[in-house]
Coordinates of C-alpha atoms in Angstrom, one line a residue:
Chain A
M22 CA 116.1 -37.0 -29.8
A23 CA 117.4 -36.8 -26.2
K24 CA 120.0 -39.4 -25.3
I25 CA 120.8 -38.3 -21.8
G26 CA 118.4 -38.4 -18.9
L27 CA 119.0 -35.6 -16.3
I28 CA 117.5 -36.8 -13.0
F29 CA 115.9 -33.6 -11.7
N30 CA 114.3 -32.7 -8.5
G31 CA 112.8 -29.4 -9.5
V32 CA 115.9 -27.3 -8.9
W33 CA 116.4 -24.3 -11.2
S34 CA 120.0 -24.9 -12.2
H35 CA 119.2 -28.4 -13.5
Y36 CA 116.3 -27.0 -15.5
A37 CA 118.4 -24.1 -16.8
L38 CA 121.0 -26.4 -18.3
A39 CA 118.5 -29.0 -19.8
T40 CA 116.3 -26.3 -21.4
A41 CA 119.2 -24.2 -22.9
P42 CA 119.0 -24.3 -26.7
K43 CA 122.4 -25.7 -26.8
Y44 CA 121.6 -28.8 -24.8
R45 CA 117.8 -29.2 -24.9
D46 CA 117.8 -31.7 -27.8
L47 CA 120.3 -34.0 -26.0
Y48 CA 119.1 -33.9 -22.3
R49 CA 115.7 -35.0 -21.1
L50 CA 114.6 -33.9 -17.7
L51 CA 113.6 -36.8 -15.6
Y52 CA 111.5 -35.6 -12.5
I53 CA 112.8 -37.8 -9.8
H54 CA 109.5 -38.4 -8.1
D55 CA 108.1 -39.8 -11.4
L56 CA 111.2 -41.8 -12.3
D57 CA 110.7 -45.3 -13.4
A58 CA 112.3 -47.9 -15.7
D59 CA 110.1 -46.9 -18.7
A60 CA 111.4 -43.3 -18.4
V61 CA 115.0 -44.5 -19.0
R62 CA 114.7 -47.3 -21.4
D63 CA 115.4 -45.5 -24.7
L64 CA 118.2 -43.4 -23.3
D65 CA 122.0 -43.9 -23.6
A66 CA 123.1 -42.2 -20.4
L67 CA 121.9 -40.9 -17.1
A68 CA 123.3 -37.8 -15.3
I69 CA 122.7 -37.3 -11.6
P70 CA 123.5 -33.7 -10.7
F71 CA 124.6 -32.1 -7.5
Q72 CA 121.7 -31.0 -5.3
S73 CA 119.8 -34.3 -6.0
N74 CA 117.5 -35.8 -3.4
Q75 CA 119.6 -38.7 -2.0
A76 CA 116.8 -40.3 -0.2
V77 CA 114.7 -40.7 -3.3
L78 CA 117.7 -41.9 -5.3
T79 CA 118.2 -44.5 -2.7
E80 CA 114.6 -45.6 -3.1
K81 CA 115.0 -45.8 -6.8
Q82 CA 118.6 -47.1 -7.0
V83 CA 117.5 -50.3 -8.9
I84 CA 116.7 -48.1 -11.9
I85 CA 120.3 -46.8 -11.9
Y86 CA 121.9 -50.2 -11.5
D87 CA 119.6 -51.9 -14.1
F88 CA 120.6 -49.1 -16.4
L89 CA 124.3 -49.7 -15.8
A90 CA 123.7 -53.5 -16.1
A91 CA 122.4 -52.8 -19.6
G92 CA 125.9 -51.5 -20.5
K93 CA 125.0 -47.8 -20.4
K94 CA 126.8 -44.8 -18.8
V95 CA 125.9 -43.0 -15.6
F96 CA 127.5 -39.7 -14.5
L97 CA 127.2 -38.6 -10.9
E98 CA 128.3 -35.2 -9.6
G99 CA 128.6 -33.6 -6.2
D100 CA 127.5 -35.5 -3.1
S101 CA 126.2 -39.0 -2.8
S102 CA 125.0 -41.4 -0.1
T103 CA 126.4 -44.8 1.0
A104 CA 122.8 -45.8 1.1
W105 CA 122.9 -46.4 -2.7
L106 CA 126.5 -46.0 -3.7
D107 CA 129.5 -48.2 -2.6
A108 CA 131.7 -45.3 -2.0
Q109 CA 132.2 -42.8 0.9
W110 CA 131.6 -39.2 0.1
E111 CA 132.5 -36.7 2.8
D112 CA 131.7 -33.0 2.9
R113 CA 134.4 -30.4 3.0
P114 CA 134.3 -26.5 2.9
V115 CA 133.8 -25.3 -0.6
N116 CA 136.7 -23.0 -1.8
N117 CA 135.4 -21.3 -4.9
Y118 CA 137.8 -18.3 -4.5
W119 CA 141.1 -20.1 -4.6
W120 CA 141.9 -18.5 -8.0
V121 CA 141.6 -15.1 -6.5
T122 CA 143.5 -15.8 -3.2
D123 CA 145.9 -18.6 -4.0
P124 CA 145.9 -19.4 -7.8
T125 CA 148.8 -21.8 -7.4
S126 CA 146.8 -24.2 -5.2
P127 CA 143.6 -25.4 -7.1
P128 CA 141.3 -27.9 -5.3
V129 CA 142.6 -30.7 -7.7
S130 CA 146.2 -31.3 -8.0
A131 CA 146.3 -34.4 -10.3
T132 CA 144.1 -35.2 -13.3
D133 CA 144.2 -38.1 -15.8
Y134 CA 143.9 -36.1 -19.1
D135 CA 143.7 -39.4 -21.0
H136 CA 140.1 -39.8 -20.0
P137 CA 137.8 -38.8 -22.8
V138 CA 135.9 -36.1 -20.7
Y139 CA 139.2 -34.5 -19.8
Q140 CA 141.1 -34.7 -23.0
G141 CA 142.1 -31.3 -24.2
L142 CA 141.0 -29.4 -21.1
T143 CA 143.3 -27.0 -19.4
P144 CA 143.7 -27.5 -15.6
R145 CA 141.5 -24.5 -15.0
Q146 CA 138.8 -26.0 -17.2
A147 CA 139.1 -29.4 -15.4
C148 CA 138.5 -28.0 -12.0
W149 CA 136.8 -24.9 -10.6
H150 CA 135.8 -26.0 -7.1
T151 CA 134.8 -29.2 -5.4
H152 CA 131.9 -30.3 -3.2
G153 CA 133.6 -32.7 -0.8
V154 CA 135.8 -35.7 -1.5
Y155 CA 135.6 -39.4 -1.7
T156 CA 137.6 -41.2 1.1
R157 CA 136.6 -44.6 -0.1
V158 CA 135.8 -45.8 -3.7
P159 CA 135.2 -49.3 -5.1
A160 CA 138.3 -51.5 -5.1
A161 CA 138.5 -51.7 -8.9
A162 CA 137.8 -48.1 -9.6
E163 CA 140.0 -46.0 -11.8
I164 CA 141.1 -42.8 -10.2
I165 CA 140.9 -39.8 -12.5
Q166 CA 141.3 -36.7 -10.1
T167 CA 142.7 -36.3 -6.7
N168 CA 143.4 -33.3 -4.5
A169 CA 146.8 -32.4 -2.8
A170 CA 145.8 -34.5 0.3
G171 CA 145.3 -37.5 -1.9
D172 CA 141.6 -37.6 -1.5
V173 CA 139.7 -38.8 -4.6
I174 CA 137.7 -36.1 -6.5
T175 CA 136.8 -38.2 -9.7
W176 CA 136.6 -41.9 -10.2
Q177 CA 135.1 -44.4 -12.6
T178 CA 134.2 -48.0 -12.5
R179 CA 132.8 -50.6 -15.0
Q180 CA 132.0 -53.2 -12.4
Y181 CA 128.3 -52.7 -12.8
G182 CA 128.2 -53.5 -16.5
G183 CA 128.2 -50.0 -18.0
T184 CA 130.4 -47.1 -16.9
L185 CA 129.9 -45.1 -13.7
L186 CA 131.7 -41.9 -13.7
A187 CA 131.6 -40.0 -10.3
T188 CA 133.0 -36.7 -9.3
T189 CA 132.7 -34.1 -6.6
L190 CA 132.9 -31.4 -9.2
D191 CA 129.5 -30.0 -10.1
P192 CA 129.6 -29.1 -13.8
L193 CA 125.9 -29.6 -14.6
V194 CA 124.7 -27.4 -11.7
E195 CA 127.4 -24.7 -12.2
H196 CA 126.8 -24.6 -16.0
G197 CA 123.1 -24.0 -15.3
V198 CA 124.0 -21.3 -12.7
Q199 CA 126.3 -19.6 -15.3
Q200 CA 128.5 -17.8 -12.8
I201 CA 131.5 -19.6 -14.2
T202 CA 131.9 -18.9 -17.8
H203 CA 134.3 -21.6 -19.1
L204 CA 132.2 -24.6 -18.3
D205 CA 131.1 -25.2 -21.9
H206 CA 134.4 -27.0 -22.4
Y207 CA 133.9 -29.4 -19.6
V208 CA 130.2 -30.0 -20.2
D209 CA 130.5 -30.3 -23.9
R210 CA 133.1 -33.1 -23.5
L211 CA 131.0 -34.8 -20.8
T212 CA 127.9 -34.5 -23.2
E213 CA 129.8 -36.1 -26.0
W214 CA 131.1 -38.9 -23.8
L215 CA 127.6 -39.6 -22.5
S216 CA 125.8 -39.4 -25.8
G217 CA 128.3 -39.6 -28.7
V218 CA 127.1 -36.1 -29.9
R219 CA 129.3 -33.0 -29.4
P220 CA 127.2 -29.9 -28.9
A221 CA 127.8 -26.8 -30.9
P222 CA 130.9 -24.9 -29.6
D223 CA 128.9 -21.8 -28.9
R224 CA 128.5 -20.5 -25.4
L225 CA 125.3 -21.7 -23.6
T226 CA 122.3 -19.3 -24.0
I227 CA 119.1 -19.2 -22.2
D228 CA 115.6 -19.3 -23.9
A229 CA 113.4 -17.0 -21.8
A230 CA 110.3 -18.6 -23.2
A231 CA 111.0 -21.7 -21.1
Y232 CA 110.4 -19.8 -17.9
G233 CA 107.0 -19.2 -16.4
V234 CA 103.9 -20.4 -18.0
G235 CA 106.0 -21.7 -20.9
A236 CA 108.0 -24.1 -18.6
R237 CA 108.9 -27.4 -20.3
L238 CA 108.0 -30.0 -17.8
Chain B
M30 CA 105.2 -16.0 17.3
L31 CA 105.1 -16.6 13.6
Q32 CA 104.6 -20.2 12.4
A33 CA 106.5 -20.8 9.4
L34 CA 106.4 -23.8 7.0
L35 CA 109.9 -24.4 5.6
I36 CA 109.8 -26.4 2.4
S37 CA 112.7 -29.0 2.1
N38 CA 113.8 -30.6 -1.1
G39 CA 115.8 -33.2 0.8
L40 CA 119.1 -31.3 0.4
Q41 CA 121.6 -31.6 3.3
G42 CA 122.0 -28.9 5.9
L43 CA 118.7 -26.9 5.4
E44 CA 118.0 -26.8 9.1
K45 CA 121.4 -25.1 9.8
Y46 CA 120.2 -22.0 7.9
Y47 CA 116.7 -21.6 9.4
V48 CA 116.7 -21.5 13.2
S49 CA 113.6 -21.1 15.3
S50 CA 113.7 -18.1 17.6
E51 CA 111.4 -16.0 19.8
Q52 CA 109.9 -14.5 16.5
V53 CA 109.5 -17.6 14.3
Q54 CA 108.9 -21.2 14.7
Y55 CA 109.8 -23.4 11.8
T56 CA 108.1 -26.6 10.7
T57 CA 109.9 -28.5 8.0
C58 CA 107.9 -30.1 5.2
L59 CA 109.8 -32.6 3.0
I60 CA 108.8 -32.7 -0.6
T61 CA 107.5 -36.2 -1.7
K62 CA 105.8 -37.5 -4.7
D63 CA 102.4 -36.6 -3.1
F64 CA 103.5 -33.2 -1.9
D65 CA 100.3 -31.4 -0.8
P66 CA 100.8 -29.5 2.5
D67 CA 98.2 -28.0 4.7
L68 CA 99.2 -24.3 4.7
R69 CA 96.3 -23.3 7.0
P70 CA 98.2 -23.5 10.3
Y71 CA 101.0 -21.2 9.1
D72 CA 101.7 -17.5 8.9
L73 CA 104.6 -17.8 6.5
L74 CA 105.8 -20.1 3.7
V75 CA 109.5 -20.3 3.2
V76 CA 110.8 -21.6 -0.1
P77 CA 114.6 -21.6 0.2
N78 CA 117.4 -22.0 -2.3
G79 CA 117.4 -25.4 -4.0
S80 CA 113.7 -25.9 -3.9
D81 CA 111.5 -28.0 -6.1
H82 CA 109.5 -25.7 -8.4
V83 CA 107.8 -28.6 -10.1
A84 CA 106.2 -29.6 -6.8
L85 CA 105.4 -25.9 -5.9
L86 CA 103.6 -25.5 -9.2
K87 CA 101.3 -28.3 -8.2
I88 CA 100.2 -26.3 -5.2
K89 CA 100.0 -22.9 -6.8
D90 CA 96.3 -22.5 -6.1
K91 CA 96.8 -23.4 -2.5
V92 CA 99.6 -20.8 -2.3
R93 CA 97.4 -18.2 -3.8
D94 CA 94.6 -18.9 -1.3
F95 CA 97.2 -18.7 1.5
L96 CA 98.3 -15.3 0.4
A97 CA 94.6 -14.3 -0.2
A98 CA 94.1 -14.9 3.5
G99 CA 96.9 -12.4 4.3
R100 CA 99.7 -14.7 5.0
A101 CA 103.3 -14.3 3.8
L102 CA 105.7 -15.9 1.4
V103 CA 109.5 -15.8 1.2
C104 CA 110.9 -17.3 -2.0
C105 CA 114.7 -16.9 -2.4
D106 CA 115.2 -19.2 -5.3
G107 CA 114.8 -19.3 -9.0
F108 CA 111.0 -19.9 -9.4
F109 CA 111.1 -21.0 -13.0
T110 CA 107.6 -22.3 -13.0
A111 CA 104.5 -20.0 -12.7
W112 CA 103.5 -20.6 -9.1
V113 CA 104.2 -17.1 -7.5
P114 CA 101.2 -14.8 -7.9
G115 CA 102.0 -11.9 -10.1
N116 CA 105.7 -12.3 -10.4
Q117 CA 108.1 -14.5 -12.4
W118 CA 111.7 -15.3 -12.2
V119 CA 113.6 -15.7 -15.4
M120 CA 117.2 -16.9 -15.9
D121 CA 119.5 -14.8 -17.9
N122 CA 123.3 -15.0 -18.6
A123 CA 123.5 -12.2 -21.2
R124 CA 125.2 -9.8 -18.8
R125 CA 128.7 -10.3 -17.2
T126 CA 128.7 -11.2 -13.6
Q127 CA 131.7 -9.0 -13.0
D128 CA 129.5 -6.1 -13.9
V129 CA 126.7 -6.9 -11.4
R130 CA 126.0 -4.3 -8.8
Y131 CA 122.8 -3.9 -6.7
A132 CA 121.2 -0.6 -6.0
P133 CA 118.4 0.1 -3.5
G134 CA 114.9 1.1 -4.7
T135 CA 111.6 1.6 -2.9
D136 CA 111.9 0.5 0.7
R137 CA 108.9 1.7 2.6
H138 CA 109.4 -0.8 5.5
G139 CA 113.1 -0.3 6.1
L140 CA 114.0 -3.8 5.1
L141 CA 117.4 -2.7 3.8
A142 CA 118.2 -0.4 6.8
G143 CA 121.7 -0.8 8.0
L144 CA 122.6 -3.5 5.5
D145 CA 126.0 -3.5 3.8
L146 CA 125.0 -4.1 0.1
D147 CA 128.6 -4.8 -0.8
Q148 CA 128.2 -8.1 1.0
L149 CA 125.7 -9.0 -1.6
N150 CA 127.8 -7.4 -4.4
F151 CA 131.1 -9.1 -3.5
S152 CA 132.3 -12.4 -2.1
H153 CA 136.1 -12.6 -1.9
G154 CA 136.2 -9.8 -4.3
M155 CA 133.9 -11.6 -6.9
S156 CA 130.7 -10.0 -8.0
G157 CA 127.6 -11.6 -9.3
W158 CA 127.8 -14.4 -6.7
W159 CA 124.4 -13.9 -4.9
A160 CA 121.6 -13.8 -7.4
C161 CA 121.1 -15.0 -10.9
G162 CA 118.7 -13.8 -13.6
Y163 CA 116.0 -11.3 -12.6
I164 CA 112.4 -11.1 -11.6
E165 CA 109.5 -9.8 -13.8
A166 CA 108.0 -8.0 -11.0
A167 CA 104.3 -7.4 -10.6
P168 CA 103.1 -3.8 -11.5
G169 CA 103.1 -1.8 -8.3
A170 CA 105.4 -4.1 -6.4
D171 CA 108.3 -2.5 -4.6
V172 CA 111.7 -3.3 -6.1
L173 CA 113.9 -3.3 -3.1
L174 CA 117.1 -4.0 -5.1
A175 CA 117.7 -3.7 -8.8
D176 CA 120.8 -4.8 -10.7
T177 CA 123.2 -2.8 -12.9
W178 CA 120.7 -2.9 -15.6
Q179 CA 117.7 -1.9 -13.4
R180 CA 116.3 -5.4 -13.4
P181 CA 114.4 -6.4 -10.2
I182 CA 116.5 -8.6 -8.0
V183 CA 114.6 -8.3 -4.7
V184 CA 110.8 -7.6 -4.7
L185 CA 108.4 -6.9 -1.9
D186 CA 105.0 -7.5 -3.3
E187 CA 102.1 -6.2 -1.2
V188 CA 99.8 -5.5 -4.2
S189 CA 99.2 -8.8 -6.1
T190 CA 97.5 -10.5 -3.2
P191 CA 96.2 -9.4 0.3
G192 CA 99.3 -11.1 1.7
R193 CA 103.1 -10.2 1.5
M194 CA 105.7 -11.8 -0.7
L195 CA 109.5 -11.3 -0.4
L196 CA 111.1 -12.6 -3.6
T197 CA 114.7 -12.8 -4.6
A198 CA 116.2 -13.7 -8.1
S199 CA 117.6 -16.8 -6.5
G200 CA 119.7 -15.0 -4.0
P201 CA 119.7 -17.0 -0.7
L202 CA 118.2 -15.6 2.5
A203 CA 118.4 -17.3 5.8
D204 CA 118.8 -16.9 9.5
V205 CA 122.5 -18.0 9.2
S206 CA 124.6 -17.6 6.0
R207 CA 126.4 -20.6 4.4
A208 CA 129.6 -19.3 5.9
G209 CA 128.0 -19.4 9.3
Q210 CA 127.7 -15.6 9.6
P211 CA 124.7 -14.4 11.7
D212 CA 125.1 -10.8 10.7
S213 CA 125.6 -10.7 6.9
A214 CA 123.3 -8.7 4.6
L215 CA 121.4 -11.7 3.4
V216 CA 120.6 -12.6 7.0
G217 CA 119.7 -9.0 7.8
L218 CA 117.3 -8.7 5.0
Y219 CA 115.6 -11.9 6.0
R220 CA 115.4 -11.0 9.6
H221 CA 114.0 -7.6 8.8
F222 CA 111.2 -9.2 6.9
I223 CA 110.5 -11.6 9.8
H224 CA 110.4 -8.6 12.1
L225 CA 108.0 -6.8 9.7
L226 CA 105.7 -9.7 9.8
S227 CA 106.0 -10.2 13.6
T228 CA 105.3 -6.6 14.5
S229 CA 103.2 -5.2 11.7
T230 CA 99.9 -3.7 12.7
V231 CA 99.4 -2.4 9.1
P232 CA 97.9 -5.0 6.8
A233 CA 99.7 -5.5 3.5
H234 CA 97.3 -3.2 1.6
G235 CA 97.7 -0.4 4.2

């Protein structure tokens, strides 16, 4: 039974991840335009992927904060809006070729590897590229990753009851896209942290039957 | 001038990539819970990268009627739901991205003319960056580009409906690339299709 709700706005990368045999029993697609409190009641965690519709998230923010108030976990990746999150995300050019042109200068320079999601990851597994930075985070937030300029990449707070983990990495979208082949390491640890269940260690595969008339919506 | 309806999923920056010109005038349609656009005023429906294919499935009959009236569709995204007449995108990760190369196929309208396909093959020396998966193309549709394993990556379909469809296996097409380049191959391919629609005196079925 699914334990993680993946808030989904019809984007294919979200769909590819949540319908992959490796993850489909753990993630439930929650179409954002139909999202309500009933849809999340039996879940342990919510994941809000990059390429989400920030305007609709703003309209439905009470669902997210009520979920946190119930002591549950929320993972947020990529961009965000101050209209619903007490933190300032700012866009930056995406450098997804640093490992070719300058492998000694990754987009993240410091990581707290004591965090359960990051335990056991190599630096390369803990950062592939970033989508912007946080220039302001809540006062009590724990900083988990920063870049060389000191900007925040990943942070966490418990001030809303449960745990909110936010990052400008995009593990869920990129794992769905499958152009980076090492993301099973990050996403499996994230999935275990969110749900208590560690996926099988195999590489993500695609079920072609889930595409077209067999789409699972 | 073509009138184009640009579908927006509320993602930032979309308007930067689609710029009205002497050939095409864009009107943006934001997807909402009650998404049900009137397509009748438009010549072209543009479904860009990052679109909502749950919402598009809800209007699949309207899209079919639109194409039946001889209009045109660009979908440069992973259309995982069955809303595009005759064609279906399927995700696949069984092949290594480092082995991906695109080869030209049937191009009766010159949509690939003058394009440097290595710009689609490589980005900063990395291959497999542009498209993902492949298209199960309609029988008789033109496969403009196929990948290393001869799977359709760009399809021009003038046979499934009386209209024209330019489809990519999620590879973005736009008036301006994300790197701000106005002259890259993905821009050239898109503009050639716009030019074909703007100037064509030959109906899709010839």
